[in-house]
Short mmCIF file of C-alpha atoms in Angstrom, two decimals:
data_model
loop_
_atom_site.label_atom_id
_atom_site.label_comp_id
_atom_site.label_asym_id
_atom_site.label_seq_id
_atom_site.Cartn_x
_atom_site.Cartn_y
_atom_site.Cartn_z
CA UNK C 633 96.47 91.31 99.07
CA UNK C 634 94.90 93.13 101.77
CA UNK C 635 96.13 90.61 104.46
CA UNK C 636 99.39 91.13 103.02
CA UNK C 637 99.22 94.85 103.36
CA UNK C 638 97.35 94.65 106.94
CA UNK C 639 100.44 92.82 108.23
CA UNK C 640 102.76 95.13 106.46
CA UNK C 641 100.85 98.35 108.27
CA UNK C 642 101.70 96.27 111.12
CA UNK C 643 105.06 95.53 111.03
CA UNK C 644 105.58 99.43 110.18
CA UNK C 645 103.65 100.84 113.01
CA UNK C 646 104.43 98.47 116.16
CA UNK C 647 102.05 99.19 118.73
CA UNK C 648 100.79 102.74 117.46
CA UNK C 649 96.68 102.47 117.42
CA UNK C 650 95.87 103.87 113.87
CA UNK C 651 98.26 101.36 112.97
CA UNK C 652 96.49 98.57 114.33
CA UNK C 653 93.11 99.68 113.52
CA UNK C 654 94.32 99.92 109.87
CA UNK C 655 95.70 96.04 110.20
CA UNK C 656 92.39 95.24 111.61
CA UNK C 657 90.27 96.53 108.76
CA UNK C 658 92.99 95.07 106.37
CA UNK C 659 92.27 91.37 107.95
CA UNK C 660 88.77 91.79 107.97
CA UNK C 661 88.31 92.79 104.79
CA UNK C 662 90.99 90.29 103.09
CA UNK C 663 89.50 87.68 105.67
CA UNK C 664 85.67 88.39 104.37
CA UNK C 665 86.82 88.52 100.78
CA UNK C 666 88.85 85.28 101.22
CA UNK C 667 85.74 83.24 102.33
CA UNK C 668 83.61 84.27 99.08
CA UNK C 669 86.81 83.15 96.66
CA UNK C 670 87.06 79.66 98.95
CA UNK C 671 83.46 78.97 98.26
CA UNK C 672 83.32 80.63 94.23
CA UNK C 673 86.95 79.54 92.58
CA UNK C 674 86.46 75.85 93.37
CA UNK C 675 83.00 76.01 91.54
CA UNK C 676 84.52 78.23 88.79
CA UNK C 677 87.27 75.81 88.35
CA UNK C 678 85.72 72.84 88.66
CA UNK C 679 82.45 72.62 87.83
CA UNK C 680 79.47 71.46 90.35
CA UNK C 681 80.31 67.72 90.13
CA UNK C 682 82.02 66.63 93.28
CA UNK C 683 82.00 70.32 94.89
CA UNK C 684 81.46 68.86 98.17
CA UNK C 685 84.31 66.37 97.88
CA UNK C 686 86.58 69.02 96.30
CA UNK C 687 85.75 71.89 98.96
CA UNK C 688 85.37 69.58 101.67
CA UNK C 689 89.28 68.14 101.28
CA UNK C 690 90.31 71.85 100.34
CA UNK C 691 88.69 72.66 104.16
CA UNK C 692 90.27 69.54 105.70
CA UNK C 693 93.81 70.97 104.61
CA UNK C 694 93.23 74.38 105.50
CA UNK C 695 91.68 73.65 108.38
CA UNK C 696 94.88 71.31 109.68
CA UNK C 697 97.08 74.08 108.63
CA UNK C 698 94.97 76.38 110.35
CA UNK C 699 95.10 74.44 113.42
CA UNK C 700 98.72 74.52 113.25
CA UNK C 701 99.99 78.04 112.63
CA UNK C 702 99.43 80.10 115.83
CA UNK C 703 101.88 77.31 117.02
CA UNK C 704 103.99 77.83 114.08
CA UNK C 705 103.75 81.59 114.83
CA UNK C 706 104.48 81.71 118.58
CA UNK C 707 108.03 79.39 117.72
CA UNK C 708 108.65 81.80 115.05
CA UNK C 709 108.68 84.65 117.35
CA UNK C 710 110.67 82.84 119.78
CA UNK C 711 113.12 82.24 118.13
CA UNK C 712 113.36 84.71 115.13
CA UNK C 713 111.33 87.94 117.05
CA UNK C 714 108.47 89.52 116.05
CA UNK C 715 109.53 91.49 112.88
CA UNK C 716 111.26 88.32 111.51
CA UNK C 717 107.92 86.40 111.62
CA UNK C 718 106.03 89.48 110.33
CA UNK C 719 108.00 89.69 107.21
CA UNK C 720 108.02 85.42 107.07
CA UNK C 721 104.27 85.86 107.29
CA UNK C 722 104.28 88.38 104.68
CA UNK C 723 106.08 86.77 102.43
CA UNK C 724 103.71 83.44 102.90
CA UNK C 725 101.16 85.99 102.04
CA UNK C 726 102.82 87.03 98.65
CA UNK C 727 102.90 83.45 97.77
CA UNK C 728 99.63 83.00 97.93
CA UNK C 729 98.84 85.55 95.68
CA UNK C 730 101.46 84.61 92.92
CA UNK C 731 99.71 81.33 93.11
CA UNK C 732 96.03 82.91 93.12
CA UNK C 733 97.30 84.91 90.17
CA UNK C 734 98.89 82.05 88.36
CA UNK C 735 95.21 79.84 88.70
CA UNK C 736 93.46 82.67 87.21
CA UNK C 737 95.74 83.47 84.03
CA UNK C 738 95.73 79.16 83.70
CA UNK C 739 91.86 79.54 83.71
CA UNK C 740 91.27 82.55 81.10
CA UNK C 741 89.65 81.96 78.10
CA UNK C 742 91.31 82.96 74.91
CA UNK C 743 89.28 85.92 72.99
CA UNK C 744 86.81 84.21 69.99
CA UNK C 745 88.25 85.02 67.07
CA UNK C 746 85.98 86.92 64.90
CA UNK C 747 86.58 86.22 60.96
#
């Protein structure tokens, strides 16, 4: 979420500095927070057998996508503009975290009953 909302200060402030600085803690602090999730859910989820293989494809994908996107981006801004591509990017964002928040209600446990 804090991507999200860095991007969001962004597209609201333009080029004003506290603005930026506030999308650059946003990033870094979504970005540091992302890294611990890609390393924990996958072990949460899916137990330690075949972590490597499991991780290891998950970084092949997002790696490829990663690869891709500041291409993505730069054609996006050609040819929608900057706040266009902001908002596209945002909304990316928000899928992500309907999807995040879809894996963890899947994976809760249902209370014990107690007789």
């Amino acid at each position: 979420m804090l991507i999200v909302f860095g991007i969001l200060i962004l597209l609201a402030t333009g080029d004003w500095l506290p603005g930026a600085v506030a999308f650059a803690i946003c990033l870094g602090l979504g970005s540091g927070i992302n890294s611990i999730a890609q390393g924990s859910l996958p072990l949460y989820l899916f137990g330690s057998d075949g972590y490597g293989t499991i991780t290891g494809k998950m970084a092949a994908a997002r790696l490829a996508l990663g690869a891709g996107a500041p291409f993505a981006f730069a054609a996006a801004m050609e040819n929608l503009g900057l706040s266009l591509s902001l908002i596209g990017n945002a909304c990316l964002g928000a899928v992500n975290i309907v999807a995040f928040v879809a894996v963890a209600a899947s994976c809760r446990q249902p209370a014990a009953a107690t007789a």
